[in-house]
Amino acid sequence: MLSLVASPALDRGPLPAEGGGAGAVLRTVLAGGPMARSAVGRAVGLSAAAVSRHTADLLALGLLRELPPPDGPPRAGRPQLQLDVDTRHHLACGVHIGVPWLTFSLLDLRGRVVAHERLPRTGDAAEVLRTVRTHLPGFTARRAAGRSLLGVGVVTGGWVDAERGVVVEHAPLGWRDVAVRDLLAGSTRLPVHVDGHARALARAELLFGAGQGSTELVQLFVGNVVDAAIATGGTVLRGRRSRAGDIGHLPVPGSAEPCPCGRTGCLQATVSDRAVARRAYRQGLIGRPDLDLLMARAAAGDTAAVALFEERLALVAPVAALLLDVVNPEVLVVSEAGLTVVPELAGQLRRQVLEHSRPEPARLVAAGSFGRDLLAVAACAGVLDSAYQRPMELRTARAS
Ligand SMILES: [Zn+2]
């Protein structure tokens, strides 16, 4: 069995036209396929010869495939075979490190979850990474069913320096300057992509979700960490020291919730999953402060549980509106647990966001596309994004 291993150079400058063209062909087929080469050429703006060359490369890598010709009477000339993303050979692997859980996942090239498993997150950074190192080989052996792995993504909330592969600060986990990529690189031959949760979700939304076909997107994530990611020109901004999108300490008017940063009324402290679960517990809605319990009650239609999520979204809406006005994206995606279990809340959120923002009818406010698969998808997003941006760097094949 051959496995493809990407080059470790994950962050480079402008791409040569060659690699960029193959990536554009692959992303076009992802968004619009199955489609014929001629349609790909029109969509990407490349000549027939260039499309043909890139397609041959992508077929050889097992990233694209040609669908068999449809049944029917033979037609004159060479048939125009339809191209589609080939999901048979490769998988992305990822680990999401959350406050309560570690989520291990495998995704195919269409961003569909093939397998996921979760373990309770216990202990400090060293212990967590030890758990990742010991669980990962068995997980992939059991669940990848012989398919090759394109890389390992490691995603967590908070301030993550993707370039250096370091979790700079994750207050809810108590992590500071954890060199995740270096600590894991020794235990896998695969490239390790470390990224912040919101940025990973933004990449996934652009490839597979509400942002497919868009280049301007804002992703707002509300969980135990509250942060945002901004994509312009199809590229997710990192900002200096990978700190763009750190909105967790914006002030919430009227909130007196103490924050670990020393102030009170910060957004993250006020609306985090833990804060909402504590509120529900204090109100006697759930037997222990656990968001999963509150989500189950809301999903079952308990109005008091739904009201707590409504209350949170009402606090999030002005922040979402601010991002909408500052960045003016094509789509603003809000990922929040209440929207997952009570999809009707999305309409209310949309109205509130647009009430707080400058009116412009074309702006789209969407709930996150991945529902309960959110963490599994985020974990693998960096690996898949790398394959779609720079497919020709996957050429180094090795036997495993
Ligand atoms: Zn704060």
XYZ file of C-alpha atoms and ligand atoms in Angstrom:
401
model
C 0.000 0.000 0.000
C 1.340 3.395 -0.919
C 0.807 6.329 1.322
C 1.289 9.884 0.228
C 3.234 12.179 2.465
C 3.111 15.911 2.036
C 6.181 18.034 2.272
C 6.609 19.547 5.736
C 6.826 23.032 4.225
C 3.282 24.033 5.075
C 3.623 27.771 5.044
C 5.191 29.280 2.019
C 4.868 32.409 -0.031
C 3.036 32.850 -3.315
C 2.596 29.642 -5.206
C 4.043 28.900 -8.605
C 1.272 29.015 -11.200
C 1.635 25.269 -11.765
C 0.723 24.141 -8.218
C -1.911 26.862 -7.957
C -3.582 25.624 -11.150
C -3.863 22.038 -9.921
C -5.322 23.269 -6.639
C -7.829 25.449 -8.500
C -8.907 22.484 -10.662
C -9.308 20.272 -7.591
C -11.309 22.888 -5.660
C -13.517 23.536 -8.683
C -14.418 19.855 -8.980
C -15.028 19.713 -5.209
C -17.511 22.591 -5.422
C -19.142 21.787 -8.762
C -18.397 18.167 -9.612
C -18.974 15.773 -11.160
C -18.123 17.890 -14.178
C -16.402 17.587 -17.546
C -12.919 18.987 -18.230
C -14.395 21.673 -20.475
C -16.619 22.952 -17.641
C -13.643 22.949 -15.265
C -11.646 24.995 -17.781
C -14.433 27.565 -18.074
C -14.808 27.829 -14.295
C -11.082 28.169 -13.567
C -10.164 30.205 -16.640
C -7.474 27.781 -17.822
C -6.819 26.448 -21.310
C -7.933 22.950 -22.293
C -4.295 21.861 -22.377
C -3.613 23.175 -18.865
C -6.755 21.550 -17.442
C -5.805 18.309 -19.127
C -2.302 18.391 -17.650
C -3.492 19.224 -14.111
C -6.213 16.600 -14.350
C -3.694 13.925 -15.339
C -1.574 14.833 -12.295
C -4.571 14.787 -9.952
C -5.805 11.457 -11.352
C -2.343 9.969 -10.826
C -2.334 11.149 -7.206
C -5.732 9.554 -6.568
C -7.288 12.923 -5.779
C -9.607 12.980 -8.815
C -11.302 10.184 -10.698
C -13.129 9.817 -13.974
C -16.655 8.494 -13.649
C -17.603 5.672 -16.005
C -19.461 6.875 -19.124
C -23.241 6.808 -18.778
C -25.127 3.973 -20.418
C -26.855 4.793 -23.666
C -26.321 4.804 -27.406
C -22.725 5.646 -28.412
C -22.250 9.248 -29.482
C -19.908 10.609 -32.078
C -16.464 11.757 -30.931
C -14.627 11.085 -27.687
C -16.984 11.001 -24.735
C -16.607 13.829 -22.212
C -15.985 11.881 -19.039
C -17.122 13.483 -15.804
C -14.472 14.246 -13.194
C -15.148 13.884 -9.507
C -13.184 14.051 -6.282
C -11.825 10.584 -5.556
C -12.719 9.673 -2.000
C -11.511 6.071 -2.193
C -7.805 6.376 -1.438
C -6.969 9.117 1.006
C -8.122 10.269 4.399
C -7.239 13.150 6.657
C -6.658 12.369 10.298
C -7.159 14.823 13.130
C -7.438 15.363 16.847
C -9.489 18.103 18.453
C -8.356 18.960 21.954
C -11.299 20.339 23.888
C -11.859 21.046 27.550
C -13.980 17.946 28.259
C -12.948 15.662 25.380
C -10.267 14.657 22.895
C -11.950 13.903 19.565
C -10.088 11.707 17.069
C -11.428 11.719 13.526
C -10.894 10.595 9.955
C -12.421 12.526 7.043
C -12.539 11.746 3.354
C -11.671 14.277 0.670
C -15.252 15.553 0.581
C -15.027 16.433 4.263
C -17.312 13.591 5.342
C -16.594 12.011 8.703
C -15.493 8.412 8.144
C -14.772 7.640 11.789
C -14.516 9.407 15.106
C -13.795 8.432 18.668
C -13.541 10.506 21.793
C -11.678 10.134 25.051
C -12.057 12.231 28.183
C -9.455 14.976 28.334
C -7.552 14.605 31.576
C -4.305 15.988 32.918
C -1.918 18.652 31.741
C -0.529 19.255 28.261
C 2.146 16.568 28.556
C -0.403 13.963 29.582
C -2.855 14.980 26.847
C -0.194 14.739 24.151
C 0.919 11.386 25.536
C -2.676 10.175 25.190
C -2.778 11.459 21.609
C 0.482 9.693 20.749
C -0.643 6.389 22.189
C -4.231 6.437 20.870
C -3.601 7.648 17.331
C -1.843 4.607 15.794
C -4.510 2.170 16.966
C -7.328 4.511 15.928
C -6.007 4.874 12.377
C -5.190 1.158 12.087
C -8.726 0.219 13.189
C -10.664 2.833 11.271
C -8.725 3.888 8.134
C -9.343 0.511 6.453
C -6.097 0.580 4.505
C -6.563 4.059 3.059
C -3.569 6.366 3.089
C -3.356 9.313 5.453
C -2.563 12.796 4.172
C -1.514 14.219 7.522
C -2.492 14.731 11.125
C -4.357 17.844 12.199
C -4.303 19.028 15.795
C -6.849 21.690 16.590
C -7.713 23.477 19.769
C -9.283 26.749 20.842
C -7.490 29.760 22.177
C -4.390 31.377 20.766
C -2.589 28.978 18.440
C 0.485 29.905 16.413
C -0.041 27.685 13.383
C 3.246 28.605 11.769
C 5.289 27.358 14.717
C 2.805 24.638 15.675
C 2.490 26.040 19.190
C -0.528 26.552 21.433
C 0.488 29.923 22.830
C -2.359 30.275 25.317
C -5.491 28.314 26.065
C -6.826 29.621 29.356
C -9.647 27.076 29.893
C -7.103 24.242 29.466
C -4.396 26.102 31.393
C -1.934 25.679 28.509
C 0.859 28.146 27.720
C 3.494 27.794 24.991
C 2.917 24.107 24.276
C 4.972 23.060 21.219
C 2.373 20.606 19.947
C 3.873 19.986 16.512
C 7.375 19.291 17.833
C 6.005 17.080 20.597
C 3.990 14.973 18.122
C 6.285 15.045 15.097
C 8.535 12.357 16.518
C 5.694 9.881 16.795
C 4.321 10.119 13.237
C 5.884 10.327 9.800
C 2.937 12.379 8.634
C 2.970 16.153 8.510
C 1.338 17.658 11.605
C -0.912 20.684 11.037
C -1.619 22.617 14.218
C -4.307 25.276 14.077
C -6.790 27.239 16.111
C -10.348 25.990 16.201
C -12.025 28.995 14.549
C -9.494 29.146 11.730
C -9.854 25.411 11.109
C -13.632 25.813 10.933
C -13.286 28.737 8.542
C -11.196 26.536 6.223
C -13.786 23.746 6.454
C -16.696 26.138 5.761
C -14.868 27.501 2.694
C -14.190 24.005 1.340
C -17.277 22.025 2.301
C -19.825 24.273 3.972
C -21.665 27.584 3.849
C -18.617 29.317 2.377
C -18.184 26.971 -0.574
C -17.627 29.117 -3.641
C -16.978 32.231 -1.507
C -13.668 33.855 -0.715
C -14.778 36.328 2.001
C -15.940 34.654 5.190
C -16.093 35.279 8.909
C -16.346 32.332 11.279
C -17.478 33.013 14.827
C -17.064 30.140 17.239
C -18.814 30.076 20.610
C -17.833 27.180 22.850
C -15.628 27.097 25.913
C -13.388 29.351 23.882
C -14.972 32.195 21.961
C -13.056 33.334 18.928
C -13.345 34.359 15.320
C -11.550 33.718 12.050
C -11.540 35.912 8.985
C -10.930 34.758 5.419
C -10.296 37.243 2.634
C -9.398 36.288 -0.913
C -9.955 32.677 0.135
C -7.091 32.822 2.651
C -7.638 32.617 6.387
C -5.909 35.503 8.158
C -3.495 34.720 10.923
C -2.422 38.213 11.807
C 0.748 38.993 13.691
C 1.769 36.038 15.861
C -1.364 34.198 14.698
C -3.501 36.299 16.971
C -6.126 37.625 14.544
C -9.683 36.927 15.664
C -9.062 36.939 19.403
C -12.398 38.443 20.403
C -12.891 36.572 23.691
C -12.289 39.630 25.839
C -14.560 42.118 24.124
C -16.743 43.706 26.810
C -20.357 42.579 27.148
C -22.495 45.469 28.420
C -24.150 44.589 31.730
C -22.106 41.440 32.410
C -20.283 41.159 35.742
C -18.885 37.678 35.047
C -15.279 37.512 36.297
C -12.702 36.562 33.641
C -9.310 34.893 34.210
C -7.754 37.930 32.475
C -8.550 39.956 35.616
C -11.426 42.004 34.231
C -15.132 41.358 34.426
C -17.755 41.086 31.723
C -15.541 39.654 28.973
C -17.371 37.926 26.122
C -15.779 34.502 26.618
C -16.322 34.479 30.369
C -19.953 35.536 29.891
C -21.100 33.244 27.066
C -18.780 30.190 27.202
C -20.259 26.696 27.337
C -19.145 26.403 30.940
C -20.800 29.703 31.908
C -24.080 28.633 30.277
C -23.931 25.174 31.871
C -23.296 26.755 35.290
C -26.273 29.073 34.790
C -28.494 26.091 33.904
C -27.243 24.174 36.943
C -27.932 27.134 39.257
C -31.455 27.364 37.854
C -31.944 23.672 38.649
C -32.417 22.689 34.993
C -29.659 20.068 35.066
C -28.165 17.904 37.805
C -24.567 18.927 37.157
C -23.037 21.793 35.153
C -22.570 19.867 31.911
C -23.485 21.435 28.553
C -24.324 18.038 27.023
C -27.183 17.730 29.541
C -28.483 21.181 28.687
C -28.260 20.428 24.955
C -30.281 17.247 25.484
C -32.993 19.194 27.334
C -33.093 21.878 24.651
C -33.260 19.224 21.928
C -36.236 17.690 23.770
C -38.018 21.048 23.608
C -37.560 22.225 27.211
C -38.339 25.944 26.916
C -36.175 27.001 29.877
C -33.178 25.224 28.323
C -33.862 26.776 24.919
C -34.177 30.188 26.601
C -30.623 29.936 27.960
C -29.297 29.360 24.435
C -31.469 32.233 23.146
C -30.032 34.458 25.841
C -26.498 33.512 24.821
C -27.173 34.122 21.124
C -28.653 37.537 21.960
C -25.315 38.446 23.592
C -23.361 37.034 20.634
C -25.427 38.863 17.982
C -23.921 42.351 18.507
C -20.414 40.872 18.256
C -21.354 39.029 15.072
C -22.793 42.282 13.694
C -19.589 44.124 14.535
C -17.562 41.533 12.611
C -20.004 41.749 9.731
C -19.585 45.524 9.528
C -15.800 45.523 9.956
C -15.004 42.764 7.457
C -18.087 42.813 5.182
C -17.792 39.149 4.197
C -20.014 37.237 1.784
C -20.984 34.917 4.607
C -20.808 35.017 8.394
C -20.945 31.601 10.038
C -21.822 31.221 13.712
C -21.009 27.885 15.360
C -22.726 27.466 18.710
C -24.191 24.432 20.474
C -27.766 25.745 20.741
C -27.956 26.179 16.959
C -26.972 22.526 16.588
C -29.803 21.149 18.709
C -32.459 23.807 18.007
C -31.952 24.809 14.355
C -34.893 27.239 14.554
C -32.698 29.539 16.666
C -30.753 30.392 13.495
C -33.571 32.580 12.149
C -33.706 34.563 15.360
C -29.926 34.979 15.423
C -29.956 36.166 11.805
C -32.572 38.817 12.579
C -30.686 40.034 15.647
C -27.352 40.216 13.827
C -28.842 42.179 10.948
C -30.623 44.513 13.383
C -27.269 45.396 14.951
C -25.375 45.770 11.689
C -25.486 48.239 8.862
C -28.308 47.086 6.581
C -27.155 45.366 3.413
C -29.640 42.764 2.201
C -27.202 40.437 0.429
C -25.258 39.499 3.544
C -25.641 35.906 4.611
C -25.632 34.861 8.252
C -25.485 31.085 8.571
C -25.316 28.566 11.375
C -22.258 26.297 11.219
C -22.539 23.575 8.557
C -21.247 20.594 10.496
C -23.696 20.105 13.362
C -22.499 17.532 15.840
C -19.543 16.672 13.552
C -18.076 20.112 14.211
C -15.074 19.003 16.262
C -14.305 16.012 14.021
C -14.386 18.238 10.932
C -12.322 21.023 12.521
C -9.645 18.521 13.555
C -8.975 17.499 9.937
C -9.594 20.835 8.203
C -5.966 21.935 8.040
C -4.869 18.668 6.436
C -7.639 18.827 3.829
C -7.083 22.525 3.164
C -3.418 21.828 2.518
C -4.343 19.065 0.040
C -6.745 21.384 -1.793
C -4.377 24.362 -1.829
C -1.187 22.507 -2.712
C -2.061 19.086 -4.113
C 1.174 18.747 -6.036
C 3.104 18.732 -2.760
C 1.522 15.363 -1.975
C 3.675 13.719 -4.583
C 6.186 12.023 -2.283
C 4.870 8.476 -2.123
C 6.166 6.039 0.430
C 5.290 2.490 1.225
C 3.821 1.976 4.665
Zn -11.139 38.698 29.884
